[in-house]
Amino acid sequence: MANVTLKQLRTFVAVADCGRFRLAAEAVNLTQSAVSILIKELEGQLGTNLFDRHTRFVGLTDAGRRLLPLALDILERVDSAVESMVDITALKTGRVTIASATVLAATYLPSRIASFMRIHPEIRVDLRDVSEDEIRTLLLNGEADIGVGTSRFREQEINEHELFADHLALFCPADDPLAQRKAVDWADFDNRSFITLTSENPLQRRIDQLLEVNGVATRRQFSVRFSATLLALVNEGLGIGILPAGSKGLSPMVNIVMRPITDQVASRNVVALTLRERTLSPAAQSFFLHITS
C-alpha cells in the first residue's frame, strides 16, 4: 500500500505548476535535488511516471494529469482543516454550551455571556436553562461543556469551582411588618404564611431543613415551580418567601422588599461544573476562565 505524504503531493503540484524542477524547488523552499527525490519516491509508490522529463521542462504524463486535480483537492481539504483548527485555537470560531439552573440563567449569566461575546464575537454561546438535577445529566451526556449551579454534586466525575456565595434572604411585601427591619431572624417567620417552591426542589429542601432546625412552623399558602412565580405572588401581598438574594434580579419588585437573614449559615455556594476527565474546547475553556477568573 502506497504511503504518500502531503510533502510529496505539494512538491508534485509545484512541479506541475512551474514546469521545471528548479522553479518548483524555489516555490516549496527545497533544494532541486530534494524535489527530484520526492517526485521519484512518489512515482515509485504509485508505480508510474508522473512527468515526462525534457531538457528544458517537464510535462505531466496521463497519470500525472489524472493525479493533479485529486492532489489539489486533498491539499485544499487539509489546508482548510488546519485553518479551521487554527481559528478554533485562536478563538476566531467555536461553540460553548452552558447548562445552568434557571434562576442563575436569568440573573447571573446574561451579563457575563454578553461581556464574553463582546470579546469573542465569533464564538457561539448556547445557554440551556434547566433544573439543577438536569445539569449533571447534560454534562455526562456531552450535551453541555459547563454547568452553573449550586454546590451539591461532590461526585468523582465532576469538578466544582466556586463562583460566589449566595445568601438566603426574605422577600416580603413592602407593607409587611418585617419590611421595616434591616435584617430578620428565623424566629420572625414562625406561623407566617409562606409562598414556597415545590418540595422536590433542592433549594426548597434546604430552606425546609433550616426552618425545621430553627423550630419554625409555617403555613404554605402556595407551592410553585419557579422563583419568578413566587416573587410575583409575593408582589401581590399573598405571602412571604425565602430565596437566594441573587433572585432579586428576576423581578422589578415594585411591591417587594428583600431583607437579609442574620444566620449566615443560610447560604448556598454557586459553582461552575465541568467533567473531570473531559478536556474543554478552546472556546469552552475561554468562557470558563471568563467566569472564574
Short mmCIF file of C-alpha atoms in Angstrom, two decimals, residues 29 72 112 142 145 189 223 230 237 274 290:
data_model
loop_
_atom_site.label_atom_id
_atom_site.label_comp_id
_atom_site.label_asym_id
_atom_site.label_seq_id
_atom_site.Cartn_x
_atom_site.Cartn_y
_atom_site.Cartn_z
CA ASN A 29 11.64 26.18 -0.39
CA LEU A 72 -5.21 19.73 -5.36
CA ARG A 112 -21.26 37.51 31.72
CA GLY A 142 -21.70 15.59 26.49
CA ASP A 145 -19.50 21.85 28.33
CA PHE A 189 -41.03 33.51 60.31
CA SER A 223 -46.08 25.96 46.29
CA LEU A 230 -43.01 33.01 43.82
CA GLY A 237 -49.22 40.55 49.00
CA THR A 274 -17.04 20.54 34.47
CA HIS A 290 -14.08 34.36 31.91
#
